[in-house]
Coordinates of C-alpha atoms and ligand atoms in Angstrom, one line a residue:
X1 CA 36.4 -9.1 -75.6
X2 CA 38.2 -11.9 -74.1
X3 CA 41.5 -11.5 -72.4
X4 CA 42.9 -13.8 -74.4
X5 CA 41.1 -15.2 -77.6
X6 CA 43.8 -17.8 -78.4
X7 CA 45.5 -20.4 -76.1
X8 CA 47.5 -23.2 -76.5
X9 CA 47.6 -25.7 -73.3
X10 CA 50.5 -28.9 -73.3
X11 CA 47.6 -31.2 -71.6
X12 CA 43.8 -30.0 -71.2
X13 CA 40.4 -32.0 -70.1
X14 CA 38.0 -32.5 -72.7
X15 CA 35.3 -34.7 -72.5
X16 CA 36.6 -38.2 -71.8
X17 CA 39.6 -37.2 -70.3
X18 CA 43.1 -35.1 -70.9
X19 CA 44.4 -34.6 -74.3
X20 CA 47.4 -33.7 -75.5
X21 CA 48.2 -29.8 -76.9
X22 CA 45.4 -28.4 -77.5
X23 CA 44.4 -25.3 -78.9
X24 CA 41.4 -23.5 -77.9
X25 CA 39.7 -20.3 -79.4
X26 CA 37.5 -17.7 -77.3
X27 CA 34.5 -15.7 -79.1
X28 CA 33.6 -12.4 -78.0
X29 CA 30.6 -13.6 -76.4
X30 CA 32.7 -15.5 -73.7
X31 CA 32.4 -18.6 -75.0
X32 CA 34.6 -21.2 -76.7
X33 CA 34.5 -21.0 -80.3
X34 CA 37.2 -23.8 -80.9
X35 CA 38.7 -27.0 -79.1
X36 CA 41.5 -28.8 -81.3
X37 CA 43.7 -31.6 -79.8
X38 CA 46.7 -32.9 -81.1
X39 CA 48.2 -29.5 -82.4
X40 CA 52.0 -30.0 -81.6
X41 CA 53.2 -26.3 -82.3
X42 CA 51.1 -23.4 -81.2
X43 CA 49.6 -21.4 -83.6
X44 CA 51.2 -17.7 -84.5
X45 CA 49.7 -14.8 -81.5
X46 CA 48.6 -18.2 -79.1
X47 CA 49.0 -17.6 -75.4
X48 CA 51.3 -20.8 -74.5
X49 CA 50.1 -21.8 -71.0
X50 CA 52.9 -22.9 -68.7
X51 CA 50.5 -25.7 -67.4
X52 CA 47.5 -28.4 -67.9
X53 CA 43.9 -26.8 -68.6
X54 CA 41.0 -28.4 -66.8
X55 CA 37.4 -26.6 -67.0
X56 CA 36.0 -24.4 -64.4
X57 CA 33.0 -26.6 -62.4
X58 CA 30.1 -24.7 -61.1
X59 CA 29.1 -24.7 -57.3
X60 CA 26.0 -25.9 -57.5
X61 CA 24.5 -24.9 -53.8
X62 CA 25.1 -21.6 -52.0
X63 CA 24.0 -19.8 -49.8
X64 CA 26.2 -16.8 -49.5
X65 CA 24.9 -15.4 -46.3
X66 CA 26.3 -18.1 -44.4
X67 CA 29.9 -17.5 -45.3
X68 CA 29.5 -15.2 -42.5
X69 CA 29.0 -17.9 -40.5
X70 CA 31.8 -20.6 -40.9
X71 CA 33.8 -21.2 -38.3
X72 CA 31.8 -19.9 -35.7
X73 CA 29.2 -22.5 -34.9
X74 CA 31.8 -25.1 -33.7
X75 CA 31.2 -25.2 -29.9
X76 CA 28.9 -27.0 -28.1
X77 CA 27.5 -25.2 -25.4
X78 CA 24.6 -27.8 -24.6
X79 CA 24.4 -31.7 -23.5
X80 CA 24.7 -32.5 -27.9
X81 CA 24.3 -30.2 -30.8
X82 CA 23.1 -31.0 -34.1
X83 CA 21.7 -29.4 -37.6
X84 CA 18.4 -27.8 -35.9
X85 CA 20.3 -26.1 -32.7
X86 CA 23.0 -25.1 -35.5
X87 CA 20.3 -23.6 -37.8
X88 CA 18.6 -21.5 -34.6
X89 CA 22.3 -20.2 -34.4
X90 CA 22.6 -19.2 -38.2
X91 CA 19.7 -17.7 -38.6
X92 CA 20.6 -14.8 -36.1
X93 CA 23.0 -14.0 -39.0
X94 CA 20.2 -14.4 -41.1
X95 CA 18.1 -11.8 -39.2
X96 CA 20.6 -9.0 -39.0
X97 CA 22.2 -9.1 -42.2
X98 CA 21.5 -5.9 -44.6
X99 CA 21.7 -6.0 -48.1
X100 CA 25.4 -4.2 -48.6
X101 CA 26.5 -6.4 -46.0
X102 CA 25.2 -9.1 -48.3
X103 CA 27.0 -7.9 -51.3
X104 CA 30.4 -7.6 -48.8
X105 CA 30.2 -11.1 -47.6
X106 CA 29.4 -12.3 -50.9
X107 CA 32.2 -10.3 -52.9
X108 CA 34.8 -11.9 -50.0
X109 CA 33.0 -15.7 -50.6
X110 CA 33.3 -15.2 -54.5
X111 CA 37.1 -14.4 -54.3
X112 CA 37.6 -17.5 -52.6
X113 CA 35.4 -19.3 -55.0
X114 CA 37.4 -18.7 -58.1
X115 CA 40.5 -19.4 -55.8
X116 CA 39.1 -23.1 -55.4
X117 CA 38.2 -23.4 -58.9
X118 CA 34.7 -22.7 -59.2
X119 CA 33.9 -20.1 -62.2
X120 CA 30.1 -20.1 -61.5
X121 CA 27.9 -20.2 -58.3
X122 CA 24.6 -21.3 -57.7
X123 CA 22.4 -19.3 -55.1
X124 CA 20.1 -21.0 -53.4
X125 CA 18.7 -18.0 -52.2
X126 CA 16.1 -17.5 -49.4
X127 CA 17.3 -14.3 -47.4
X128 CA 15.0 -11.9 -49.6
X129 CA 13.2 -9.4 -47.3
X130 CA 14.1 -6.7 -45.2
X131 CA 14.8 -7.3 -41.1
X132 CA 11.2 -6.9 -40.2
X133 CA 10.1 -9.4 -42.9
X134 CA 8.0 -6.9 -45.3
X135 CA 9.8 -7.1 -48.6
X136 CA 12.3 -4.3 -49.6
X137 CA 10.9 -1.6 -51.8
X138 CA 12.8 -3.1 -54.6
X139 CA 11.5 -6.7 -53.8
X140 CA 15.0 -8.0 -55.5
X141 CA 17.4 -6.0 -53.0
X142 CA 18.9 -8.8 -51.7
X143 CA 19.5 -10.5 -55.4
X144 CA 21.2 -7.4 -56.6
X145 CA 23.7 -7.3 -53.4
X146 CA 24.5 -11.2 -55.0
X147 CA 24.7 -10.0 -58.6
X148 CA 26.9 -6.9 -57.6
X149 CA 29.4 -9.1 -55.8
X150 CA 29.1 -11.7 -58.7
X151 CA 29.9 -8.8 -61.1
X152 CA 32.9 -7.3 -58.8
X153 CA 34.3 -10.4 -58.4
X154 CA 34.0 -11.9 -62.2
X155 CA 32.4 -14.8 -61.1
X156 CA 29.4 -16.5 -63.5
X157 CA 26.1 -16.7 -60.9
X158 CA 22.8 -18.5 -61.0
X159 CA 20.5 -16.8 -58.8
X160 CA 17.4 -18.9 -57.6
X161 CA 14.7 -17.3 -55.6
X162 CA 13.3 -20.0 -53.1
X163 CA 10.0 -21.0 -52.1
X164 CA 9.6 -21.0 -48.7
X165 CA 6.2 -20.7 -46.5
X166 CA 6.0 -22.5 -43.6
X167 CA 8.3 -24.0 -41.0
X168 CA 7.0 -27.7 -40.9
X169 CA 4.1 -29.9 -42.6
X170 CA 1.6 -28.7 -39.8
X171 CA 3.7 -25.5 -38.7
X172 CA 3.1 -21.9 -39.7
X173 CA 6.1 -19.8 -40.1
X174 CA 7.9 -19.1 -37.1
X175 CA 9.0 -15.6 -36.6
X176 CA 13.0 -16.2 -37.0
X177 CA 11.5 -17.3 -40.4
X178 CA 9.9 -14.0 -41.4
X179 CA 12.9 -12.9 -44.4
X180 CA 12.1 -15.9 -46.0
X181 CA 8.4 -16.1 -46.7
X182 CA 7.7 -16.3 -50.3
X183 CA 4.5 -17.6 -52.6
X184 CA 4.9 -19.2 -55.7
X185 CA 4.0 -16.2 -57.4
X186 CA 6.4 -13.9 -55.3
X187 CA 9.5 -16.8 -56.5
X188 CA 8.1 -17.0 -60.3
X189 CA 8.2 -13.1 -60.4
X190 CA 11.9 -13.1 -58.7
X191 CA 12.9 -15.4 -61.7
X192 CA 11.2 -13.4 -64.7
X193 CA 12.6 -10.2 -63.1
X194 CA 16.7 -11.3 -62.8
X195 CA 16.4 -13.0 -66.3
X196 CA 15.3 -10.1 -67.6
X197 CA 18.0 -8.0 -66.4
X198 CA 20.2 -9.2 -68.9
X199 CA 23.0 -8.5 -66.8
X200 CA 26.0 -10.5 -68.2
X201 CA 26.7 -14.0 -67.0
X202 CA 23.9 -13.7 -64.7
X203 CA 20.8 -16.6 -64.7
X204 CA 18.2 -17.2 -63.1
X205 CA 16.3 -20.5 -61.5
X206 CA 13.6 -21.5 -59.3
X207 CA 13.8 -23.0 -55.9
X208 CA 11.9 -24.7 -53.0
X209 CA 13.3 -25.1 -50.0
X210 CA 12.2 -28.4 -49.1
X211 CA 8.9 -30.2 -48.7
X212 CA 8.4 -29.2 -45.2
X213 CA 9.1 -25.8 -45.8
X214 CA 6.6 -25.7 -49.0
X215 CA 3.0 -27.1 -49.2
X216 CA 1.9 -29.6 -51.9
X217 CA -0.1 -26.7 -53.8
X218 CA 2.1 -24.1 -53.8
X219 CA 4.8 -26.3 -55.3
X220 CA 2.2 -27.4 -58.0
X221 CA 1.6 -23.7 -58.2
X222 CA 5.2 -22.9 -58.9
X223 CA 5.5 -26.0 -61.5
X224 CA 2.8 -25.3 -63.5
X225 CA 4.3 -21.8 -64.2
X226 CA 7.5 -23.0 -64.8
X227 CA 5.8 -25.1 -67.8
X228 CA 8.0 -24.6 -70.9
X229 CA 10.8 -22.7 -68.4
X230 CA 14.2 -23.8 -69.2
X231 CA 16.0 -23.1 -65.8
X232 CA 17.1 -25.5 -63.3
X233 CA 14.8 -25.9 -60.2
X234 CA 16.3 -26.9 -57.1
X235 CA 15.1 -28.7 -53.7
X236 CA 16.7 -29.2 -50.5
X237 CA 15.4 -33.0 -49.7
X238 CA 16.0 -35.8 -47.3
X239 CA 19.4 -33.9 -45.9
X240 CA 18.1 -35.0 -42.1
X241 CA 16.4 -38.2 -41.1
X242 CA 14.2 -36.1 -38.8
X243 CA 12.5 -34.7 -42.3
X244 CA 12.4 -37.5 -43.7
X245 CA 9.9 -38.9 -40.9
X246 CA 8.1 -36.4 -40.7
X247 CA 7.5 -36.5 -44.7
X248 CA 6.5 -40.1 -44.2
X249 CA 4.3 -39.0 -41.4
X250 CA 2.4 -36.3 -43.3
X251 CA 2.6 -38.1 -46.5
X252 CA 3.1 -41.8 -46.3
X253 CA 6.1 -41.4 -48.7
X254 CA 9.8 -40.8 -48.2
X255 CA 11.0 -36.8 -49.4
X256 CA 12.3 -38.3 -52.9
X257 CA 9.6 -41.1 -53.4
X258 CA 7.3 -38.3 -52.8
X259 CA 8.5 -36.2 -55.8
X260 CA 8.7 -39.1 -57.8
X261 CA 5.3 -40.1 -57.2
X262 CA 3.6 -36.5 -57.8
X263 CA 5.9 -37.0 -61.2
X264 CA 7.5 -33.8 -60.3
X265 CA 10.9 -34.4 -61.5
X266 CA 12.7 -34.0 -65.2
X267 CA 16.2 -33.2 -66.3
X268 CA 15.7 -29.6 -65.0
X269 CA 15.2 -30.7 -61.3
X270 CA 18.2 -30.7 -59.2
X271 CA 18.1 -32.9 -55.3
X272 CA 20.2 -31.2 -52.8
X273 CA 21.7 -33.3 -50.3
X274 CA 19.7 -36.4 -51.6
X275 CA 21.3 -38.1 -48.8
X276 CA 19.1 -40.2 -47.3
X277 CA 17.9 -42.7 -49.2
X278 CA 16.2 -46.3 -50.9
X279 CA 17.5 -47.8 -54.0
X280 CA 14.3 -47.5 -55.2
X281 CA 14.7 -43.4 -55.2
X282 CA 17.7 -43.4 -56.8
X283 CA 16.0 -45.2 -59.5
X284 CA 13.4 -43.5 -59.8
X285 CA 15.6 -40.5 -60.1
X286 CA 17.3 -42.0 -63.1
X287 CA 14.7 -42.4 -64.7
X288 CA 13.6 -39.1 -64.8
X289 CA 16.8 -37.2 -65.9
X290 CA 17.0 -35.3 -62.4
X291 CA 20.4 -34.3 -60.8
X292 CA 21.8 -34.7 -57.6
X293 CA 23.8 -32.0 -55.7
X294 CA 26.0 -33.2 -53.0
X295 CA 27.7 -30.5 -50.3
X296 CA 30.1 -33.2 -48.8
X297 CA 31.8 -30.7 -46.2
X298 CA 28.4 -29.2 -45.0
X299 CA 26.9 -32.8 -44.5
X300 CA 29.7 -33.6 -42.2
X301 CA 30.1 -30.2 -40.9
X302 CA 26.3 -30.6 -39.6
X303 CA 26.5 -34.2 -39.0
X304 CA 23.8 -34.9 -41.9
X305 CA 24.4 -38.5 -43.2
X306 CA 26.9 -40.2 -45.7
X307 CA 25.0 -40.3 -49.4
X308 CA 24.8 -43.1 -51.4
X309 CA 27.6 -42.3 -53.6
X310 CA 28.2 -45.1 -55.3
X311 CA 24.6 -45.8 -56.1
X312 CA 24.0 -42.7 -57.4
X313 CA 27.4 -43.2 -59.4
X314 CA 25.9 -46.8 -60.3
X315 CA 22.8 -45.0 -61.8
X316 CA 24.5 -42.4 -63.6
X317 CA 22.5 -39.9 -61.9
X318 CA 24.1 -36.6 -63.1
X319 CA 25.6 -35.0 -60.0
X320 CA 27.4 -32.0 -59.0
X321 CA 28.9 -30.6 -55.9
X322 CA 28.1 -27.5 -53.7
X323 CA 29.8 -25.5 -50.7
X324 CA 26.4 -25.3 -49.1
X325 CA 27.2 -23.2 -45.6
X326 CA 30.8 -22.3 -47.1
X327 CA 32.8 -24.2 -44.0
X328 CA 34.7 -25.7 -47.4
X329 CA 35.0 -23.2 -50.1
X330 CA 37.2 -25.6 -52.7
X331 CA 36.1 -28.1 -54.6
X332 CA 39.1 -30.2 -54.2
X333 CA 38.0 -30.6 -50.7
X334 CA 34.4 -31.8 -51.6
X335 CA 35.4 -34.5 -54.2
X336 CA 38.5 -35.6 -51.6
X337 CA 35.5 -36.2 -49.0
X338 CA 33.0 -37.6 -51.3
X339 CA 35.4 -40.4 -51.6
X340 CA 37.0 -40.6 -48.0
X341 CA 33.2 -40.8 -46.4
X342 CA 32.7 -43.8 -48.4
X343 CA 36.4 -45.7 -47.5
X344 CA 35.7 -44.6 -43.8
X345 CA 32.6 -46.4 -43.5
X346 CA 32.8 -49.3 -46.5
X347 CA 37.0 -50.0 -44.9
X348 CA 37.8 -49.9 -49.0
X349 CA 39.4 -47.4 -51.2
X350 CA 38.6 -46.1 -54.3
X351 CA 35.0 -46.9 -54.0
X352 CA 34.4 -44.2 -56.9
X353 CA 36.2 -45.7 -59.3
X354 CA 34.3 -47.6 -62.0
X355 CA 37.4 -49.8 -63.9
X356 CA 34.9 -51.5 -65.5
X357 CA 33.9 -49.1 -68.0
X358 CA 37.7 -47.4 -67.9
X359 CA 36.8 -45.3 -65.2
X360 CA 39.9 -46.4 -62.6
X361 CA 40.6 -43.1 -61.1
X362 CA 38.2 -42.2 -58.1
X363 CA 39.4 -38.4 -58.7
X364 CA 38.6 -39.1 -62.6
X365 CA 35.9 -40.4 -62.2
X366 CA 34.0 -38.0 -59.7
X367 CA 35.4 -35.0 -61.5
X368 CA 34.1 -35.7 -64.9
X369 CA 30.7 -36.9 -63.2
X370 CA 30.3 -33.3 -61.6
X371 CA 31.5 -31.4 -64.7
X372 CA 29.0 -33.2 -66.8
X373 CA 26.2 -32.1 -64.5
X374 CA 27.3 -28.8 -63.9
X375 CA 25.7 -27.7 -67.1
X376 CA 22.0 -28.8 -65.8
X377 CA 22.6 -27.4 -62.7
X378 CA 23.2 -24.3 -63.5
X379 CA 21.4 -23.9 -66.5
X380 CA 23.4 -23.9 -69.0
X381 CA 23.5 -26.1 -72.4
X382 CA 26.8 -27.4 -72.3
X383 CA 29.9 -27.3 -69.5
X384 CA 33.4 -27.5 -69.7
X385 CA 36.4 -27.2 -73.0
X386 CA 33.7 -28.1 -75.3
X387 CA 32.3 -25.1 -77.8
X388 CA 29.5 -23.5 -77.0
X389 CA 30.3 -23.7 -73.7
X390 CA 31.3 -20.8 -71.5
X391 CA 35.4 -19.8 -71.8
X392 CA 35.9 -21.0 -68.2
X393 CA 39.0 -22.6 -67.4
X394 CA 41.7 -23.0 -64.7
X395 CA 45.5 -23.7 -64.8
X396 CA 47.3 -25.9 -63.0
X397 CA 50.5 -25.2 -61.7
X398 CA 52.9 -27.9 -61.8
X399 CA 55.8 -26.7 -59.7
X400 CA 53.1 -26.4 -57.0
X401 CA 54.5 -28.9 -54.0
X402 CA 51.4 -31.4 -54.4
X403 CA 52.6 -32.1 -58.0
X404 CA 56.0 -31.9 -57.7
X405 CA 57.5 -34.9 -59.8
X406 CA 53.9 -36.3 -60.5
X407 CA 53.3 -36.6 -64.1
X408 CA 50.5 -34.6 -65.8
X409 CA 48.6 -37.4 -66.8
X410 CA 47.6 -38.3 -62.7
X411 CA 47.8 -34.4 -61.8
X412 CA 43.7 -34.5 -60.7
X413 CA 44.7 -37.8 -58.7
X414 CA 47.2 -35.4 -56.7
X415 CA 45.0 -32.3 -56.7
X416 CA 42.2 -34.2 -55.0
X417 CA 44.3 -36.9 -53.0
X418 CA 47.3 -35.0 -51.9
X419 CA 47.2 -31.7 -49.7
X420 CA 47.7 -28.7 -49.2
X421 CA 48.2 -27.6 -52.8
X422 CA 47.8 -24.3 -53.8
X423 CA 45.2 -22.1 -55.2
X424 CA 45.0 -22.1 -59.5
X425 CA 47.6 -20.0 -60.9
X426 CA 45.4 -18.7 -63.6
X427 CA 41.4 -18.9 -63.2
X428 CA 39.3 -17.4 -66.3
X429 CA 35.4 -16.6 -66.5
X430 CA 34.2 -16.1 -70.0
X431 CA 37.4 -15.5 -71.4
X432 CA 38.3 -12.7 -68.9
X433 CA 40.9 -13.4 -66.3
X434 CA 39.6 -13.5 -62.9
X435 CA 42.8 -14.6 -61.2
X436 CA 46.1 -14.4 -62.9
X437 CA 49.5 -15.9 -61.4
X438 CA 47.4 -16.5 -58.1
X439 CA 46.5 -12.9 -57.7
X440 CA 42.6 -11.6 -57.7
X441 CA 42.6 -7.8 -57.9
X442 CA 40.2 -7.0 -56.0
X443 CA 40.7 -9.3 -53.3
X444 CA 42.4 -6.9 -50.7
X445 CA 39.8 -4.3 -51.3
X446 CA 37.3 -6.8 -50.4
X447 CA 38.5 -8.6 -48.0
X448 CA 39.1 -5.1 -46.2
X449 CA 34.9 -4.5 -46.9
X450 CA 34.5 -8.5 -45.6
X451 CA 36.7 -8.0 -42.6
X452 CA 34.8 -4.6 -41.4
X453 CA 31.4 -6.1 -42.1
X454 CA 32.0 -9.4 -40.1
X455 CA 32.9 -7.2 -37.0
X456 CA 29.7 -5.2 -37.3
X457 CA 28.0 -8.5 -37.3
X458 CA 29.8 -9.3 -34.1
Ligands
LIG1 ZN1 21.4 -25.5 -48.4

């Protein structure tokens, strides 16, 4: 049953932009049954909301492990320090890491989540077996510590098992590596298994890590099961120039050109990173429906590259945003730097607004981009205040300082431009209340859990 079937919001997003007092209906399947704008009086037993409605987005790239992580790695102890000495330094978290101390890390990282107004998570998810690399005797352990924190927390989850085999195009797996090895069988298997589960506002997707990670047949493998499979399938590609040489090297094409010339990709496929690139990928991405997921605080946390966000805005590639390695864990953050990267570099402002088809609000703009491709993403049919969708929705608070005297109708503007601002007051997942008047309930009990875990760690 929803926490509230019936709500009246003074301004909420719908597809095209914010509306006027609108009325919106939960059914007890936790999705929206009813969006009506225009309704100036709210209807008898309504919930009057004390503030605008926008739609929950999804985080489209996680990897929950790593929240364990942020804020450690920023010390160089060398002559210079990049992505691959940073990844030798994660993955020591990545080799001691047990399964409740998983589901702890992940409960505390899906709090803070919902906090920064995500109401689903994608989990790119690699860390499957047990510390000596054999797989657990449950081989979805590691899933289920995701899937119990999801279910703690209230937080919708996507959970996609990742193909992952080797540690370069000539390299065999190194032994830092060993919890990761999977075949495509092993990751079809993963998927089949958490779908079946049934559990509520749970999914389940397929992944490969990237192409140096995953040979040329076992990704064909993995495709040709996933024929007639309606889940998203995700890929780590060109995030570092490095792989993209050594793609060229082994393959005479670039990571994306690659994919497009194996005619890989279709709507369900989703680029992560995607930074490094040729207009002639991006094209060929358009044409073949795929999404792009951009993790704009891990890129410059790791030094990765600037994307081309305005050619993949040009080519209205559908995109969406993830937190990546967590170092950023609101998505306020990611669309600010999205658009600050760009102005850095081009010396303009507003590159990601699009005037010319009424689009003259970068905030606007980028935020209705990444809620129209959180859907794909994650799986699902339709995203946002729409019916059908899921009941997912967050309030803003107006009296919060970065609104103060701003009016509603350039509220994201301020949101996204103007910091610090507070976290949501209310934040609901399926109709449930996952935070209500800033307050998660179980956040002190986890955070507790989270704190104790991240000393055992050391
Ligand atoms: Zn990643």
């Amino acid at each position: 049953m929803p926490d509230a079937a019936l709500l009246w919001a003074p301004q909420a997003w719908t597809p095209g932009g914010w509306r006027e007092h609108v009325v919106l209906r939960a059914g007890d399947d936790g999705r929206w049954r009813e969006v009506t704008p225009g309704v100036a009086t709210p209807p008898p037993g309504a919930l009057v909301l004390s503030g605008p409605l926008l739609p929950g987005l999804a985080n489209a790239h996680s990897h929950a492990f790593q929240r364990a992580f942020a804020g450690r790695a920023e010390r160089r102890e060398g002559k210079s320090d990049d992505f691959w000495s940073w990844r030798d330094r994660m993955y020591r978290v990545a080799l001691r890491i047990s399964p409740a101390q998983l589901r702890d890390v992940a409960a505390q990282l899906y709090v803070e989540l919902l906090k920064g107004g995500y109401t689903e998570v994608c989990e790119f998810h690699y860390l499957q077996h047990g510390l000596d690399g054999r797989p657990y005797d449950d081989p979805l352990e590691m899933s289920w510590a995701l899937a119990d924190a999801a279910a703690e927390t209230g937080i919708g989850l996507t959970i996609l098992p990742v193909l992952y085999e080797r540690a370069g195009f000539a390299k065999p797996l190194r032994d830092d590596q060993r919890r990761f090895r999977t075949s495509a069988e092993q990751v079809w298997q993963a998927a089949a298994s958490i779908a079946d589960a049934r559990r509520p506002r749970l999914g389940a997707g397929l992944a490969i890590h990237s192409l140096r990670a995953a040979s040329a047949e076992s990704i064909s493998a993995l495709v040709r099961k996933a024929e007639g499979f309606a889940g998203p399938i995700h890929i780590h590609v060109a995030e570092q120039t490095a792989e993209v040489d050594d793609c060229l090297a082994a393959t005479g094409a670039r990571p994306i050109g690659w994919l497009a010339r194996e005619r890989l990709l279709d709507p369900r496929w989703q680029l992560v990173h995607a930074t490094h690139t040729v207009p002639e990928e991006i094209d060929a991405v358009r044409q073949s429906g795929a999404g792009v997921v951009l993790c704009p605080s891990t890129e410059a946390n790791l030094g990765d590259g600037l994307a081309d966000v305005p050619g993949w805005l040009a080519a209205g590639v559908p995109l969406t945003i993830g937190s990546d390695s967590h170092v950023g864990r609101e998505w306020r953050e990611e669309l600010r730097w999205l658009e600050y990267g760009q102005r850095l570099v081009r010396r303009q402002r507003n590159v990601a607004a699009a005037p010319e088809v009424g689009q003259a609000a970068s905030a606007e703009h980028l935020f209705g981009r990444v809620l129209a491709g959180s859907a794909a993403a994650s799986g699902a049919s339709s995203w946002g205040l729409v019916p059908g969708a899921w009941a997912d929705a967050l309030v803003v608070d107006m009296h919060e300082d970065a609104l103060l005297g701003v009016p509603s109708s350039h509220a994201l503007d301020a949101l996204v431009f103007s910091s610090p601002s507070r976290s949501w007051r209310d934040v609901m997942v399926a109709g449930r209340w996952a935070v209500r008047d800033g307050v998660h309930p179980r956040a002190a009990a986890i955070a507790d859990r989270f704190a104790a875990t991240m000393h055992a760690l050391g």
